[in-house]
Short mmCIF file of C-alpha atoms in Angstrom, two decimals:
data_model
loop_
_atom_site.label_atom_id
_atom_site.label_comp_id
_atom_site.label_asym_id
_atom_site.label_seq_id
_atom_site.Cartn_x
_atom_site.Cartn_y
_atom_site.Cartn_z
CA UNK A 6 50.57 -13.04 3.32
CA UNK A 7 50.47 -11.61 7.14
CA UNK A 8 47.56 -13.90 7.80
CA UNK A 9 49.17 -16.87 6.31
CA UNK A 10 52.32 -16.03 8.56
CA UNK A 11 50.15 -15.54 11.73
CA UNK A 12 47.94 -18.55 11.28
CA UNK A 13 51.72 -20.38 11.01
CA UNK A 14 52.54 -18.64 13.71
CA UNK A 15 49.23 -19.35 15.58
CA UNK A 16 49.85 -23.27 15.17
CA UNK A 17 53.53 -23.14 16.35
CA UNK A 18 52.71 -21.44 19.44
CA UNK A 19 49.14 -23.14 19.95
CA UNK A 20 47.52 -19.44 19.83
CA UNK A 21 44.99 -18.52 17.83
CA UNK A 22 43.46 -15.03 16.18
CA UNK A 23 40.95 -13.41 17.38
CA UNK A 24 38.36 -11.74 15.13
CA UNK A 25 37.11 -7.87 16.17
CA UNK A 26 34.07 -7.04 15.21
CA UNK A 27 32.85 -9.56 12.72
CA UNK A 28 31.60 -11.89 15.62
CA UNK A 29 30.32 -14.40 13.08
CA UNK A 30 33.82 -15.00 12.20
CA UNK A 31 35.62 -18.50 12.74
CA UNK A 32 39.08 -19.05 13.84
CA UNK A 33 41.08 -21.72 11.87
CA UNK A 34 44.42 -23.82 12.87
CA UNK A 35 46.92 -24.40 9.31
CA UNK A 36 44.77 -27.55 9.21
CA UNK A 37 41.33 -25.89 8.12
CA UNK A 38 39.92 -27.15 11.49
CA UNK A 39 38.73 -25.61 14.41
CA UNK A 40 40.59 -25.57 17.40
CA UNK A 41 39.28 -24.99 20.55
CA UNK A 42 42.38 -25.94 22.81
CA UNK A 43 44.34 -23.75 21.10
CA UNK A 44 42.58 -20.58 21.44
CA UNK A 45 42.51 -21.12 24.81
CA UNK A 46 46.13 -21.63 25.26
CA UNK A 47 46.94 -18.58 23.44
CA UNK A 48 49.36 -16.78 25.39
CA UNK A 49 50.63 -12.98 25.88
CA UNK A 50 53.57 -14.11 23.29
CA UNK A 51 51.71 -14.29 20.49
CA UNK A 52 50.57 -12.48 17.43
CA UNK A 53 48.36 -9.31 17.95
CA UNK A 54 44.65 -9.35 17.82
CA UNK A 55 43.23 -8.46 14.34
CA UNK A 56 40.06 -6.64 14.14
CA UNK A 57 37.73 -8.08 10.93
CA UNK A 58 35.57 -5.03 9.91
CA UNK A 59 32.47 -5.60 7.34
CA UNK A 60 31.87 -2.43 5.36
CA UNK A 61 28.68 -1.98 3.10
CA UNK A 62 29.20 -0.30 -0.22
CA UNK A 63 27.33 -0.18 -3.33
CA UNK A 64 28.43 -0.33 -6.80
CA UNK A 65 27.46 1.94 -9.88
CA UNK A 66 29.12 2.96 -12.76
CA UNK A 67 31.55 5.28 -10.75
CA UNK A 68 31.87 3.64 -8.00
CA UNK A 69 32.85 -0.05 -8.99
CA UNK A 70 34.35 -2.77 -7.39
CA UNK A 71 37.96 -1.69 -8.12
CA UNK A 72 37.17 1.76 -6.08
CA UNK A 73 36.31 -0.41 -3.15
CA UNK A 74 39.34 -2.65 -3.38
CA UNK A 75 41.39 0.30 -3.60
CA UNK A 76 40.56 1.88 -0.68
CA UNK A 77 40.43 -1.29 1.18
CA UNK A 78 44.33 -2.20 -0.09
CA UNK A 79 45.35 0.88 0.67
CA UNK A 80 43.87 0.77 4.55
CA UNK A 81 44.92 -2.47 5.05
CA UNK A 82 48.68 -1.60 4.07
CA UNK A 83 48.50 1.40 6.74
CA UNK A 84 46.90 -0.58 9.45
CA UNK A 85 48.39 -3.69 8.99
CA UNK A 86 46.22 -5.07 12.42
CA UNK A 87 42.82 -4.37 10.87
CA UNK A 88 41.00 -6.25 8.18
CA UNK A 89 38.29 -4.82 5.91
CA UNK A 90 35.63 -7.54 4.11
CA UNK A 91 33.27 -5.68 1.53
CA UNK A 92 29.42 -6.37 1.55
CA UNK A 93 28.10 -5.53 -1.00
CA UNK A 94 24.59 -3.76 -1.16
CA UNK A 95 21.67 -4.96 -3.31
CA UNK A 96 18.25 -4.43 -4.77
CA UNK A 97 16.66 -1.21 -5.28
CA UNK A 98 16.97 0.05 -1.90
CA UNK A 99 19.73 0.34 -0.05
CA UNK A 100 17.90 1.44 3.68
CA UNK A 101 15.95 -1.88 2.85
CA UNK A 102 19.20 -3.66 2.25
CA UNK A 103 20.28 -2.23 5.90
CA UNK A 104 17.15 -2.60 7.52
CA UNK A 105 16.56 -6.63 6.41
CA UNK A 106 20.50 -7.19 7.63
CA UNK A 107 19.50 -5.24 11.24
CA UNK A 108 16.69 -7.39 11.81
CA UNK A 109 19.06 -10.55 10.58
CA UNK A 110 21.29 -9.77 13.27
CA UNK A 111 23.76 -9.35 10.01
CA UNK A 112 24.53 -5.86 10.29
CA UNK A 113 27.58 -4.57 8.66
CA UNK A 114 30.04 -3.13 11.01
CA UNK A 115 30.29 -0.07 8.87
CA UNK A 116 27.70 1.40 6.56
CA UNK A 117 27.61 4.17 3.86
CA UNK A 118 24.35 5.55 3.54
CA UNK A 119 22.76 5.02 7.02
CA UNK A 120 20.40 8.11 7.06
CA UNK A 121 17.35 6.30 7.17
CA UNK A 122 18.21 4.06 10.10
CA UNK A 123 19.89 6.73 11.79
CA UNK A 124 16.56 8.29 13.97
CA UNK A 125 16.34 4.98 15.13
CA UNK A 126 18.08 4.86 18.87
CA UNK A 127 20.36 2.00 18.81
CA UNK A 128 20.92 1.54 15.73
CA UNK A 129 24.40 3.39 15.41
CA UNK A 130 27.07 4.20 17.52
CA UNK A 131 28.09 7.91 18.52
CA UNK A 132 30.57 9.46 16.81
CA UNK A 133 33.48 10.40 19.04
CA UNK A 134 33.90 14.24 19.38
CA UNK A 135 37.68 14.44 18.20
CA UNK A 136 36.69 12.84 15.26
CA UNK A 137 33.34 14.89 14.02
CA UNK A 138 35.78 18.03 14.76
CA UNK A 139 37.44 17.16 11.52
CA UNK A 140 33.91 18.20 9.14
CA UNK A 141 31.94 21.54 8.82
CA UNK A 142 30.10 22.55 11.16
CA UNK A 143 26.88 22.21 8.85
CA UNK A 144 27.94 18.65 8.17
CA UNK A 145 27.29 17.53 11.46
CA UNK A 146 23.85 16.32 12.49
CA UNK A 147 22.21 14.88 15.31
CA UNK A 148 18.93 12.57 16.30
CA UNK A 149 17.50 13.39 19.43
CA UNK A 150 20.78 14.71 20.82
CA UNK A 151 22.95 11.81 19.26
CA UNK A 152 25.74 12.46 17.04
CA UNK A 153 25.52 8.62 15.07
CA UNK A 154 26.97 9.34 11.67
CA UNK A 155 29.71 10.70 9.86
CA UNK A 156 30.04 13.21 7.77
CA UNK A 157 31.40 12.05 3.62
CA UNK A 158 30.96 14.49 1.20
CA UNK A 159 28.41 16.47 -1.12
CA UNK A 160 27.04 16.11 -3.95
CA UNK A 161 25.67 18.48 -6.14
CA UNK A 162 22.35 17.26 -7.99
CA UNK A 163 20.39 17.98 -10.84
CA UNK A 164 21.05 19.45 -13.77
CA UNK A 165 20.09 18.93 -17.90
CA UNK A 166 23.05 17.17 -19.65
CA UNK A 167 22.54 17.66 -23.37
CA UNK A 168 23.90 16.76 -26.94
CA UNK A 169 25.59 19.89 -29.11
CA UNK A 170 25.50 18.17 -32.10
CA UNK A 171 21.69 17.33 -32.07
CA UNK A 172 20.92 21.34 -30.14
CA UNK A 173 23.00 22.33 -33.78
CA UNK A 174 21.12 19.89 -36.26
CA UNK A 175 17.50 21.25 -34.81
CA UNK A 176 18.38 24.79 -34.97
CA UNK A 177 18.65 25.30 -31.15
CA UNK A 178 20.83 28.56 -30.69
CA UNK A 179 20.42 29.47 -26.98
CA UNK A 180 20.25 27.51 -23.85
CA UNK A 181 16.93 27.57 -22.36
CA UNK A 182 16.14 29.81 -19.22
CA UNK A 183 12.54 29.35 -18.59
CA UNK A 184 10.38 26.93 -18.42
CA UNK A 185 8.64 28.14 -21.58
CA UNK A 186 12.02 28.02 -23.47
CA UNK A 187 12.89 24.81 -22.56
CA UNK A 188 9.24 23.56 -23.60
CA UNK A 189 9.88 25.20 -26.58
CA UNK A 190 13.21 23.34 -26.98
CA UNK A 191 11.64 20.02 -26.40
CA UNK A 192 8.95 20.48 -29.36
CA UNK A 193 11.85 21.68 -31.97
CA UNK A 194 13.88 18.69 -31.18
CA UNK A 195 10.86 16.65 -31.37
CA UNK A 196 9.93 18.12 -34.63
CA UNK A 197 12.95 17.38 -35.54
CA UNK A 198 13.06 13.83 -35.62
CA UNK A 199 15.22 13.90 -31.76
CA UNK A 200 13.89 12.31 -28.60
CA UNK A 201 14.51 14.97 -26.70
CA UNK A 202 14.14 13.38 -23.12
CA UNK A 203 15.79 10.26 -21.24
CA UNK A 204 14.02 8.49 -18.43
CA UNK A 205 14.78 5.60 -15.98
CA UNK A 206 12.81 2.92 -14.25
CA UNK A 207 13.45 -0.58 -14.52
CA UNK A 208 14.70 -1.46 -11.23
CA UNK A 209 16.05 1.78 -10.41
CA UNK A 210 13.39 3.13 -8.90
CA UNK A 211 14.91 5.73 -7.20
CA UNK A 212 15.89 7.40 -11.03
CA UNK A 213 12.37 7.68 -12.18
CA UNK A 214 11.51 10.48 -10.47
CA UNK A 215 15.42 11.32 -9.78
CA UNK A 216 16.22 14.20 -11.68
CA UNK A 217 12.89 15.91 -12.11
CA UNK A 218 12.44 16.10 -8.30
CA UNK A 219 15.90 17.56 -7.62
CA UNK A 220 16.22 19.83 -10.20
CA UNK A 221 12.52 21.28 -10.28
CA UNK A 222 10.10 20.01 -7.01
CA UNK A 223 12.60 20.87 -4.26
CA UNK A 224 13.25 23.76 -6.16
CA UNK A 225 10.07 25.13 -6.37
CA UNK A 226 8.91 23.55 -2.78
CA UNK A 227 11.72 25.69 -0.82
CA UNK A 228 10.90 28.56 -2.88
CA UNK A 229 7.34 28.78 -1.99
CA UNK A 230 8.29 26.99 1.78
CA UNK A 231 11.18 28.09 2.82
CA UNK A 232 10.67 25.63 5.93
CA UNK A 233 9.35 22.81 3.93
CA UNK A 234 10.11 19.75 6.10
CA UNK A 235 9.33 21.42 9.60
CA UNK A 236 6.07 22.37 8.04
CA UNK A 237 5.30 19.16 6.67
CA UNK A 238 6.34 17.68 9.95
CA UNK A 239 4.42 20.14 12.03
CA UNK A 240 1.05 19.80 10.15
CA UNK A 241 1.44 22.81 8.55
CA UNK A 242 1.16 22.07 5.62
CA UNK A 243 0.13 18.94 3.34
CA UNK A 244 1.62 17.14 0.88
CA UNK A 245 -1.65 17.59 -1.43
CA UNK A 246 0.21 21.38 -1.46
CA UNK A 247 -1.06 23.31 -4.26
CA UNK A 248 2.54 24.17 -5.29
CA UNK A 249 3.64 20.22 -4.86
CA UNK A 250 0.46 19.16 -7.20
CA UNK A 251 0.78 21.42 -10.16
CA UNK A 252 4.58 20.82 -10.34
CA UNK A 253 4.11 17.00 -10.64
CA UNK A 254 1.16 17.70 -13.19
CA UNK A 255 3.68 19.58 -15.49
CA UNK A 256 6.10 16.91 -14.84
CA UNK A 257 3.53 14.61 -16.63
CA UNK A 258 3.05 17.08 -19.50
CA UNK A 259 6.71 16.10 -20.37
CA UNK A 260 6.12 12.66 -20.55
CA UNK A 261 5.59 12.48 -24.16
CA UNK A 262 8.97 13.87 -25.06
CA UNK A 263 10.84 11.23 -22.75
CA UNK A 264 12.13 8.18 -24.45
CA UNK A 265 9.44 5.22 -24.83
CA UNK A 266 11.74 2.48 -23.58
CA UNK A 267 12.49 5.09 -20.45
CA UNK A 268 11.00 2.81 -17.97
CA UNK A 269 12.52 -0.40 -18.78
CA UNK A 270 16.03 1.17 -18.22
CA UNK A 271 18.07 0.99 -15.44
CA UNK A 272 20.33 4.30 -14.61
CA UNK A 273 23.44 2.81 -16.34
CA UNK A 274 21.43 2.04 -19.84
CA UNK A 275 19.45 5.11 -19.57
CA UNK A 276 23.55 6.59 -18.94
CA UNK A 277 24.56 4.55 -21.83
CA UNK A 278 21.79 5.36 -24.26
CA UNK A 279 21.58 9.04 -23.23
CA UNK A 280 25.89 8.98 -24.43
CA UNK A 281 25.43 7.23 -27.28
CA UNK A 282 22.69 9.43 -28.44
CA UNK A 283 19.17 7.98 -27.82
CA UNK A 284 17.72 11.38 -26.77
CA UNK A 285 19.14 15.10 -26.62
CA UNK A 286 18.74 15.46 -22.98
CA UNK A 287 19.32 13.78 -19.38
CA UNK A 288 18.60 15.18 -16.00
CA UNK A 289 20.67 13.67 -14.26
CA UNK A 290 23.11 14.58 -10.73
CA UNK A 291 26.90 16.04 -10.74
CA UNK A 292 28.26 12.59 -10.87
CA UNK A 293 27.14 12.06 -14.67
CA UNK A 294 29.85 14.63 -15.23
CA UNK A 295 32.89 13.09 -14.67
CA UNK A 296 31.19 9.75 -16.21
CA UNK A 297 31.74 11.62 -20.01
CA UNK A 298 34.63 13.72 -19.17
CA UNK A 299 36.57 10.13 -17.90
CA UNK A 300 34.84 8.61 -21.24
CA UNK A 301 36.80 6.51 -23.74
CA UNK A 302 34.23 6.34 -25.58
CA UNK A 303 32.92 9.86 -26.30
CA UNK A 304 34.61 13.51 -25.83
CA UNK A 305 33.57 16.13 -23.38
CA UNK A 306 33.29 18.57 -26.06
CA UNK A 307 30.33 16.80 -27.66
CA UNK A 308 28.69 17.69 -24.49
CA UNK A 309 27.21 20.58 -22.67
CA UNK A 310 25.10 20.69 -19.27
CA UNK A 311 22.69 23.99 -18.06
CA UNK A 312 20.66 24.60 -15.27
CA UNK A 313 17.02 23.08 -15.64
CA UNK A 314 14.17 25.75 -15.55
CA UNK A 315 11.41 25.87 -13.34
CA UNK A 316 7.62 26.67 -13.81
CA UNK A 317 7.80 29.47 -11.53
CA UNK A 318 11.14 31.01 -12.40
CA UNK A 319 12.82 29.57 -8.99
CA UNK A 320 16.73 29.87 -8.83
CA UNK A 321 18.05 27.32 -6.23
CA UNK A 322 19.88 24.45 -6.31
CA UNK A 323 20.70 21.35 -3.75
CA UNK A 324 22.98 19.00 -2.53
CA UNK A 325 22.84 15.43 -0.95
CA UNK A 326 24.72 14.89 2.14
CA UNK A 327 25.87 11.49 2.41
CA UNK A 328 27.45 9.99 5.58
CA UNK A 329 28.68 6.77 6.97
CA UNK A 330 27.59 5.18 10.14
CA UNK A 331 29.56 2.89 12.54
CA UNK A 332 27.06 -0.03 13.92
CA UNK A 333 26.54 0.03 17.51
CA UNK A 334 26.51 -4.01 17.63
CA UNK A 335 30.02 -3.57 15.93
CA UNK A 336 32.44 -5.07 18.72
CA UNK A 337 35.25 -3.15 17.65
CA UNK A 338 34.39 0.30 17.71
CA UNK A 339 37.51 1.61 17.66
CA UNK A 340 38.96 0.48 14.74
CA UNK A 341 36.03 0.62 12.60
CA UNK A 342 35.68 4.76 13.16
CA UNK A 343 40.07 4.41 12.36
CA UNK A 344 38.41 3.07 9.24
CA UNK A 345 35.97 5.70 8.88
CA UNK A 346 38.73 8.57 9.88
CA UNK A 347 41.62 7.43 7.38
CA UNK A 348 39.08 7.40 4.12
CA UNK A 349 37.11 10.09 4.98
CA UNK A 350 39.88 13.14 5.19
CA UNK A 351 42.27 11.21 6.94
CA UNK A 352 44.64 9.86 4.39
CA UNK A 353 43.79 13.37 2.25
CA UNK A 354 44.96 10.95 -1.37
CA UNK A 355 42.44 8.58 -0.46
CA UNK A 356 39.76 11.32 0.29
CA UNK A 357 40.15 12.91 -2.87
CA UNK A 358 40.22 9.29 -4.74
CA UNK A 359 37.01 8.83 -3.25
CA UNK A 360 35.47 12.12 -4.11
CA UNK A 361 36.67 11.94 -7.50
CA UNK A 362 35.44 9.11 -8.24
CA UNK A 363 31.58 10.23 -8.37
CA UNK A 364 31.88 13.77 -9.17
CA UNK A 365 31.59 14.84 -4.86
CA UNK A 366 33.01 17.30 -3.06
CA UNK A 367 34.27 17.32 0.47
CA UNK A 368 33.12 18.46 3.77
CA UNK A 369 36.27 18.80 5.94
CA UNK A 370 37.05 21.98 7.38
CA UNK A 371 40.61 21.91 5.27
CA UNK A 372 38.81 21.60 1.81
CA UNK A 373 40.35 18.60 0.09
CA UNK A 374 39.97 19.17 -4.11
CA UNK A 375 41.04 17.51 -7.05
CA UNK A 376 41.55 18.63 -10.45
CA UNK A 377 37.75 18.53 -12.91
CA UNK A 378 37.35 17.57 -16.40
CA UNK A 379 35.86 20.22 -18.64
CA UNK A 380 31.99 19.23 -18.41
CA UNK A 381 32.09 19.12 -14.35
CA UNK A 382 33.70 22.55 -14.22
CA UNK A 383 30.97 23.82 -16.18
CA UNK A 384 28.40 22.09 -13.78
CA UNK A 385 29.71 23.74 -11.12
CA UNK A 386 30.15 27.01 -12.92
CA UNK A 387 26.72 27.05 -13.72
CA UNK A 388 25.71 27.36 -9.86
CA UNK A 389 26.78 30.82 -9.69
CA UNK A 390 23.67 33.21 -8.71
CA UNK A 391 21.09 30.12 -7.69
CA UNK A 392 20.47 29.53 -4.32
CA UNK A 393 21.52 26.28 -2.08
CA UNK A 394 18.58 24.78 -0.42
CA UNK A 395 18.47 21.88 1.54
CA UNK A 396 17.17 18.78 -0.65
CA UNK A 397 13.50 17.47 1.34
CA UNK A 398 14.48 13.84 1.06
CA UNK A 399 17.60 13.62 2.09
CA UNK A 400 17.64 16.60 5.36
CA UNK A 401 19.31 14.67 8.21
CA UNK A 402 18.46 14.92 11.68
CA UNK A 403 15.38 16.41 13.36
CA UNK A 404 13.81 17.67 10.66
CA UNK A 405 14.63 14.50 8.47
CA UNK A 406 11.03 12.44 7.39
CA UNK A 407 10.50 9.09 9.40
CA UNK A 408 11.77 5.82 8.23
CA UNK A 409 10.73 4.64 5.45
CA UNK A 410 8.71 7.34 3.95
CA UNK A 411 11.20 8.41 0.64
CA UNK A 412 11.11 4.45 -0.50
CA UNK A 413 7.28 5.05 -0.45
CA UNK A 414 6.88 8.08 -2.16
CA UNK A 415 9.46 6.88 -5.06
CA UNK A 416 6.97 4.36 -5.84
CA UNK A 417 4.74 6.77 -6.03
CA UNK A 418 6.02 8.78 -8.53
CA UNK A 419 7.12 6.10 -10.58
CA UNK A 420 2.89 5.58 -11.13
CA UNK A 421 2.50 9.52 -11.72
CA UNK A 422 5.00 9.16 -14.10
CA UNK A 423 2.88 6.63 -15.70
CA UNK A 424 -0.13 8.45 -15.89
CA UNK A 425 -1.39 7.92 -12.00
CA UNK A 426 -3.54 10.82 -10.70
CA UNK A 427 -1.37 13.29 -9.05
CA UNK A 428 -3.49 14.45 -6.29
CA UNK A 429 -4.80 10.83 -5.28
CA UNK A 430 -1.25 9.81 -5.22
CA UNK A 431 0.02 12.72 -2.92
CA UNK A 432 -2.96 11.76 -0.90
CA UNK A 433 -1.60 8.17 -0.03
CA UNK A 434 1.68 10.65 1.08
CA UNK A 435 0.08 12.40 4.04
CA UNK A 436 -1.53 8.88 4.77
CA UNK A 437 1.75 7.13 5.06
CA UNK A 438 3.04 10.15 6.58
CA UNK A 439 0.78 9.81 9.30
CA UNK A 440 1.08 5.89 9.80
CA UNK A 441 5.01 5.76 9.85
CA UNK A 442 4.67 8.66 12.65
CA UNK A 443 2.80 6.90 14.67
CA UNK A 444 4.99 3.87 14.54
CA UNK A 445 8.00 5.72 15.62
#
């Protein structure tokens, strides 16, 4: 309704608006038409400028379209001068989805998951001081000196979401501990008549490999490395790792307790099937929690979730920083890091909408915390005594892998987890290591 009222106010007083940092945006007059002799007789009298921010988001099964207009309502109404138009990320890689805009000269003003463009100079603005003093200190990261993104939340990853009723009906009394228990698990639900795993693939490639990475690899990586990426990075130490081959190798030893149709699901069927009782277990990440405990479908109590063993007995857990980055082609800097300020601890209701929404937690030095359903308290009940580790993928800054290199190795493990040889596949890792190193 503002915008109708300016643009009436714009062809009144023969002034026009002026877009901020969209600069692909067009200025109307009430007719529909452009009209160049009006913009330049806009005077000093007229409305105020109004700064058009794009913002890239991505939509899942938490966060969906209504979370997004939300947050964007709820801006707008509290900064009535800036404008917020959603783009919407697609495909199977979202640093793709980024990196085909940059080179379109179609970049988003503001992005949520920049990471992987982040080491690249240029690419993002810096964050202004006064406004990183709002996160942790350990939130905070830098690329070659720079200070480019901002810091959103944490989320806790994987962990083995499981049925009761089908544990019950195979005579499973105890959670399993170690890795020999939970094979053991796996068999009696098998002999049982249960699938006992759920798998993803389809064009969620990132899922494949998702929760069995997370919840067991990093795991046992940091515990036999405790400085895994600067090793890596240095030459140190190869990604044909004794310790990185034998974990994927028992990785494919599960394979025949997964679900056949695993790899033509996407994460949201494999979600659905897993709920509706396809297969006893899902490793999945912290936001699967709320997904059942917000359920109209299903009850929390028919639910349970435990930490997933390892081979080697290794107690640690991780968590995925995420961030958002301002563009540094955006022409309206200012008002897109308001943006980034007001949902990101700013407006403390619309931080903790946000958070909520996928199961996160927050990274501002005042803690902002919402109530949890039953099933996410017990996820995060059930990190007491394991260790936090940082998760190899996803470290940010310095000791972050080049550009590039995580899309590659999820492709990767999508053909181990088809039956690919492990070591010729890790292999192609130090290869493409070495090549996307030398482009940088």
């Amino acid at each position: 309704m503002k915008k109708l009222l300016s643009l009436f106010l714009c062809a009144a007083m023969a002034a026009s608006l002026v877009a901020g940092c969209s600069s692909d945006q067009t200025t109307e007059s009430s007719s529909g038409t452009a009209d160049n002799s009006q913009q330049e007789a806009a005077s000093s009298e007229g409305p105020e400028e109004e700064a058009a921010i794009t913002w890239a988001v991505f939509e899942t099964d938490n966060y969906t379209a209504e979370v997004w207009q939300h947050i964007i309502d709820t801006f707008e109404a509290d900064n009535p001068g800036i404008k917020i138009e959603k783009v919407l990320m697609t495909g199977d890689s979202r640093p793709q989805f980024l990196k085909t805009m940059l080179s379109a000269g179609n970049m988003p003003d503001v992005n949520i998951d920049p990471v992987d463009l982040a080491s690249t100079d240029g690419v993002y603005a810096e964050v202004p001081d006064e406004l990183l003093a709002n996160y942790e200190e350990s939130a905070v990261v830098s690329f070659n000196g720079k200070k480019t993104l901002v810091p959103a939340y944490k989320a806790y990853r994987t962990q083995v979401f499981y049925h009761k009723s089908q544990f019950e009906e195979a005579g499973i009394t105890k959670i399993p501990e170690t890795w020999d228990e939970f094979i053991a698990v796996c068999d009696q639900l098998q002999e049982k008549g249960y699938t006992p795993l759920m798998g993803v693939g389809a064009s969620d490639i990132w899922a494949t490999a998702f929760g069995y990475w997370t919840g067991v690899v990093n795991s046992e990586l940091y515990s036999a490395y405790p400085n895994f990426n600067r090793d890596i990075l240095d030459g140190k130490l190869s990604w044909t790792n004794e310790v990185l081959s034998e974990t994927l190798k028992d990785w494919q030893s599960l394979t025949k307790y997964y679900h056949k149709g695993s790899m033509s699901f996407s994460n949201t069927q494999a979600t659905s099937e897993f709920m509706s009782g396809s297969a006893a277990m899902f490793m999945d990440g912290a936001w699967s929690a709320p997904t059942i405990d917000n359920s109209t479908e299903y009850s929390a109590d028919e639910f349970g979730v435990f930490m997933m063993p390892t081979p080697s007995g290794a107690k640690t857990y991780c968590t995925m920083p995420q961030y958002w980055g301002v563009a540094e082609a955006c022409e309206n800097k200012e008002a897109a890091f308001q943006f980034c300020e007001y949902v990101l601890g700013g407006n403390e209701d619309i931080y903790r909408y946000y958070l909520q929404a996928d199961g996160t937690f927050s990274v501002t030095k005042t803690p902002v915390t919402y109530d949890m359903g039953p099933l996410q308290t017990e996820f995060i009940n059930n990190l007491e005594g394991y260790e936090l580790v940082p998760e190899a993928m996803k470290v940010v800054g310095d000791d972050a892998f080049p550009t590039g290199f995580e899309d590659f190795t999820l492709k990767s493990l999508q053909n181990i987890f088809t039956g690919a040889d492990v070591d010729a596949e890790l292999a192609t890792w130090d290869a493409e290591m070495e090549r996307l190193e030398a482009q940088s």
